[in-house]
Short mmCIF file of C-alpha atoms in Angstrom, two decimals:
data_model
loop_
_atom_site.label_atom_id
_atom_site.label_comp_id
_atom_site.label_asym_id
_atom_site.label_seq_id
_atom_site.Cartn_x
_atom_site.Cartn_y
_atom_site.Cartn_z
CA UNK A 360 4.42 -2.99 21.48
CA UNK A 361 1.24 -4.66 20.57
CA UNK A 362 0.66 -8.50 20.83
CA UNK A 363 -2.01 -10.59 21.23
CA UNK A 364 -2.64 -14.32 22.85
CA UNK A 365 -4.69 -17.79 21.94
CA UNK A 366 -4.85 -19.27 24.46
CA UNK A 367 -6.67 -22.19 23.61
CA UNK A 368 -4.82 -24.29 20.46
CA UNK A 369 -7.46 -26.45 20.25
CA UNK A 370 -11.43 -26.21 20.62
CA UNK A 371 -13.87 -28.80 20.03
CA UNK A 372 -17.68 -28.24 20.37
CA UNK A 373 -20.43 -30.11 19.39
CA UNK A 374 -22.68 -29.25 15.83
CA UNK A 375 -25.19 -26.77 16.73
CA UNK A 376 -23.85 -25.47 20.02
CA UNK A 377 -22.56 -22.40 20.29
CA UNK A 378 -18.79 -21.47 20.09
CA UNK A 379 -16.45 -18.74 21.44
CA UNK A 380 -12.84 -18.93 20.55
CA UNK A 381 -10.59 -16.60 23.31
CA UNK A 382 -8.69 -13.45 22.46
CA UNK A 383 -6.72 -11.11 24.18
CA UNK A 384 -5.05 -8.35 23.14
CA UNK A 385 -2.15 -5.74 24.51
CA UNK A 386 -1.34 -2.18 22.65
CA UNK A 387 -0.72 0.98 24.03
CA UNK A 388 -3.89 2.64 22.68
CA UNK A 389 -7.16 1.80 21.14
CA UNK A 390 -6.93 -0.64 19.00
CA UNK A 391 -8.13 -2.69 15.80
CA UNK A 392 -8.60 -5.86 16.27
CA UNK A 393 -9.45 -8.38 13.72
CA UNK A 394 -10.41 -12.23 13.14
CA UNK A 395 -9.57 -14.38 10.17
CA UNK A 396 -10.38 -17.85 9.19
CA UNK A 397 -8.24 -20.61 7.30
CA UNK A 398 -9.34 -23.77 5.47
CA UNK A 399 -6.71 -26.47 5.23
CA UNK A 400 -4.29 -25.46 2.50
CA UNK A 401 -5.79 -22.24 1.81
CA UNK A 402 -5.30 -18.41 2.38
CA UNK A 403 -6.51 -16.48 5.07
CA UNK A 404 -10.05 -15.32 5.05
CA UNK A 405 -11.09 -11.73 6.76
CA UNK A 406 -13.92 -12.15 9.00
CA UNK A 407 -14.89 -8.96 11.10
CA UNK A 408 -13.11 -5.95 12.47
CA UNK A 409 -13.64 -3.87 15.45
CA UNK A 410 -12.60 -0.33 15.00
CA UNK A 411 -14.60 1.82 17.55
CA UNK A 412 -18.62 2.20 18.61
CA UNK A 413 -20.43 -1.01 19.43
CA UNK A 414 -18.78 -3.40 21.22
CA UNK A 415 -20.47 -6.37 19.15
CA UNK A 416 -19.30 -6.44 15.53
CA UNK A 417 -20.90 -8.44 12.88
CA UNK A 418 -19.32 -10.11 10.39
CA UNK A 419 -19.31 -12.93 7.65
CA UNK A 420 -20.93 -16.56 8.11
CA UNK A 421 -22.88 -15.80 11.03
CA UNK A 422 -19.91 -14.68 12.95
CA UNK A 423 -19.72 -12.70 15.75
CA UNK A 424 -16.85 -10.98 18.27
CA UNK A 425 -17.36 -9.13 21.24
CA UNK A 426 -14.55 -6.29 22.07
CA UNK A 427 -13.90 -5.85 25.76
CA UNK A 428 -11.58 -3.41 26.54
CA UNK A 429 -11.32 -4.04 30.60
CA UNK A 430 -10.43 -7.40 30.09
CA UNK A 431 -8.76 -6.80 26.45
CA UNK A 432 -10.45 -9.47 25.09
CA UNK A 433 -12.11 -9.92 21.62
CA UNK A 434 -13.38 -13.40 21.67
CA UNK A 435 -15.30 -14.87 18.38
CA UNK A 436 -18.58 -16.32 18.33
CA UNK A 437 -21.62 -17.99 17.00
CA UNK A 438 -24.44 -19.20 18.66
CA UNK A 439 -24.96 -22.70 16.29
CA UNK A 440 -21.53 -24.25 15.06
CA UNK A 441 -21.42 -26.18 12.08
CA UNK A 442 -19.38 -28.73 10.67
CA UNK A 443 -18.10 -26.85 8.09
CA UNK A 444 -17.11 -23.92 10.62
CA UNK A 445 -14.34 -26.55 11.56
CA UNK A 446 -10.66 -24.74 10.35
CA UNK A 447 -8.04 -22.36 12.13
CA UNK A 448 -9.01 -18.99 13.38
CA UNK A 449 -6.94 -16.30 13.92
CA UNK A 450 -7.37 -13.03 15.87
CA UNK A 451 -4.89 -9.90 15.40
CA UNK A 452 -3.83 -6.20 16.67
CA UNK A 453 -3.28 -2.71 15.02
CA UNK A 454 -2.64 -0.38 17.20
CA UNK A 455 -3.88 2.63 14.75
CA UNK A 456 -1.73 5.26 16.38
CA UNK A 457 1.47 3.37 15.10
CA UNK A 458 2.64 2.47 11.91
CA UNK A 459 3.38 -1.48 12.45
CA UNK A 460 1.37 -3.75 10.33
CA UNK A 461 -0.85 -6.37 11.98
CA UNK A 462 0.24 -8.51 14.65
CA UNK A 463 -1.46 -11.71 14.64
CA UNK A 464 -2.13 -14.92 17.27
CA UNK A 465 -0.71 -17.92 16.83
CA UNK A 466 -3.94 -19.88 15.71
CA UNK A 467 -6.74 -21.65 16.99
CA UNK A 468 -7.93 -24.84 15.48
CA UNK A 469 -11.64 -25.34 15.99
CA UNK A 470 -13.32 -28.63 15.43
CA UNK A 471 -17.24 -29.08 15.53
CA UNK A 472 -17.97 -32.60 15.86
CA UNK A 473 -21.08 -33.80 14.25
CA UNK B 35 -13.38 -5.16 -6.63
CA UNK B 36 -9.88 -6.11 -5.94
CA UNK B 37 -8.30 -9.51 -6.28
CA UNK B 38 -5.05 -11.32 -5.31
CA UNK B 39 -3.32 -13.87 -6.96
CA UNK B 40 -0.54 -15.69 -6.03
CA UNK B 41 1.43 -18.59 -8.28
CA UNK B 42 2.37 -21.25 -7.99
CA UNK B 43 -0.40 -23.05 -5.57
CA UNK B 44 1.98 -25.82 -5.07
CA UNK B 45 6.04 -26.89 -5.90
CA UNK B 46 8.37 -29.19 -5.67
CA UNK B 47 11.79 -28.00 -5.50
CA UNK B 48 15.58 -29.47 -5.21
CA UNK B 49 17.75 -28.78 -2.47
CA UNK B 50 20.09 -25.55 -3.52
CA UNK B 51 17.62 -24.68 -6.68
CA UNK B 52 16.21 -21.02 -7.40
CA UNK B 53 12.90 -20.47 -6.47
CA UNK B 54 10.03 -18.10 -7.70
CA UNK B 55 6.97 -17.27 -6.07
CA UNK B 56 4.64 -14.52 -7.85
CA UNK B 57 1.74 -12.28 -6.22
CA UNK B 58 -0.18 -9.75 -8.00
CA UNK B 59 -2.70 -7.52 -7.10
CA UNK B 60 -6.13 -5.78 -9.10
CA UNK B 61 -8.49 -3.09 -8.61
CA UNK B 62 -6.30 -1.27 -6.16
CA UNK B 63 -3.38 0.96 -6.45
CA UNK B 64 -0.61 1.75 -3.97
CA UNK B 65 -1.11 -1.18 -2.15
CA UNK B 66 1.18 -2.23 1.21
CA UNK B 67 2.28 -5.81 0.23
CA UNK B 68 3.33 -8.50 2.38
CA UNK B 69 4.86 -11.86 2.65
CA UNK B 70 4.09 -14.79 5.10
CA UNK B 71 5.24 -18.24 5.82
CA UNK B 72 3.21 -20.83 6.97
CA UNK B 73 5.35 -23.51 9.07
CA UNK B 74 3.53 -26.52 9.92
CA UNK B 75 2.12 -25.73 13.22
CA UNK B 76 0.17 -22.74 12.11
CA UNK B 77 2.05 -19.47 13.05
CA UNK B 78 2.27 -17.22 10.81
CA UNK B 79 6.20 -15.80 10.42
CA UNK B 80 6.44 -12.06 8.81
CA UNK B 81 8.71 -12.02 6.15
CA UNK B 82 8.70 -9.28 4.08
CA UNK B 83 6.80 -5.95 3.44
CA UNK B 84 6.29 -3.00 0.96
CA UNK B 85 4.95 0.13 1.26
CA UNK B 86 6.04 1.55 -1.98
CA UNK B 87 7.32 0.17 -5.13
CA UNK B 88 11.04 -1.02 -5.37
CA UNK B 89 11.11 -0.41 -1.26
CA UNK B 90 11.47 -3.70 0.53
CA UNK B 91 11.67 -4.32 4.61
CA UNK B 92 12.84 -7.65 5.79
CA UNK B 93 11.42 -8.95 8.74
CA UNK B 94 14.06 -11.78 9.46
CA UNK B 95 17.80 -12.22 8.24
CA UNK B 96 16.80 -15.66 5.82
CA UNK B 97 17.65 -17.06 2.85
CA UNK B 98 15.07 -15.80 1.10
CA UNK B 99 14.85 -12.43 -0.84
CA UNK B 100 11.53 -10.27 -2.25
CA UNK B 101 11.45 -7.51 -4.96
CA UNK B 102 8.48 -5.37 -6.25
CA UNK B 103 9.33 -4.15 -9.71
CA UNK B 104 5.62 -3.21 -10.22
CA UNK B 105 2.76 -1.17 -7.88
CA UNK B 106 0.77 -4.01 -8.10
CA UNK B 107 3.11 -7.27 -8.07
CA UNK B 108 5.44 -8.60 -5.61
CA UNK B 109 7.99 -11.70 -5.99
CA UNK B 110 9.65 -14.29 -3.51
CA UNK B 111 12.78 -15.15 -4.33
CA UNK B 112 15.54 -17.41 -3.36
CA UNK B 113 18.69 -18.39 -5.17
CA UNK B 114 19.44 -21.88 -3.03
CA UNK B 115 16.41 -22.98 -1.53
CA UNK B 116 17.22 -25.12 1.56
CA UNK B 117 15.17 -27.77 3.66
CA UNK B 118 13.97 -25.29 5.82
CA UNK B 119 12.41 -23.12 3.36
CA UNK B 120 9.61 -25.75 3.42
CA UNK B 121 5.84 -24.57 4.10
CA UNK B 122 3.11 -22.48 3.31
CA UNK B 123 4.03 -19.23 1.77
CA UNK B 124 1.27 -16.15 1.89
CA UNK B 125 0.71 -13.13 0.05
CA UNK B 126 -1.01 -10.17 1.45
CA UNK B 127 -1.92 -7.04 0.64
CA UNK B 128 -3.73 -4.00 2.27
CA UNK B 129 -4.11 0.16 2.87
CA UNK B 130 -4.35 2.12 5.46
CA UNK B 131 -6.11 4.75 3.54
CA UNK B 132 -9.04 5.52 5.31
CA UNK B 133 -9.63 1.77 6.95
CA UNK B 134 -8.22 -0.25 9.00
CA UNK B 135 -5.52 -1.50 7.78
CA UNK B 136 -7.41 -5.30 7.25
CA UNK B 137 -5.31 -7.62 5.33
CA UNK B 138 -6.56 -9.95 2.43
CA UNK B 139 -4.19 -12.86 1.54
CA UNK B 140 -3.64 -14.72 -1.47
CA UNK B 141 -4.86 -18.74 -1.72
CA UNK B 142 -1.16 -19.51 -0.85
CA UNK B 143 2.08 -21.41 -2.43
CA UNK B 144 2.66 -24.67 -0.74
CA UNK B 145 6.90 -25.30 -1.02
CA UNK B 146 8.32 -28.60 -0.67
CA UNK B 147 11.99 -28.77 -0.60
CA UNK B 148 13.54 -32.29 -1.18
#
């Protein structure tokens, strides 16, 4: 079975400060991991993915994520938050060794305060 | 490049009325197609998916049905809407050919059942 957890429903950060949105996962093999962002009344937008290789993955809008196999985590990060980064963020996992579809976390609402 | 179109964007329907939400994908062939529902709150619930024309897999029993009349067309339907069908419906596509299988989402359809 595969699962993903986003332990924080809400993250608040001041504009200009670094931000982290946490994600942990569980799969039987090596995971494919994804981050998505959703603005109000919009569809989910793909930000970045980890398949293999470098543990630090860079994505859209200055976001990056760090894969940590020992901690089974894939936290989303940005060095300097913008007010426009305020949105709902979803982590997702897929076990490439199975035919299962992506499993999404419950989402984390990020609010960047001016 | 690939694009996904979903309509209508907003729909207000009375209880007991029928429903039809449409989704089409352009720029790819043989996509996997998905319908998700996002209720008030944030979680994504996978409703239906299809890996080939004419084949539909249902993830949860419910008042809704899906059809795939053409390779890149996915339709979500109901004969009689319930209040509990209200929500934000998202169509998505992916391919597992040579990639990680990340999903690409439409802009969503907001359904309100009164």
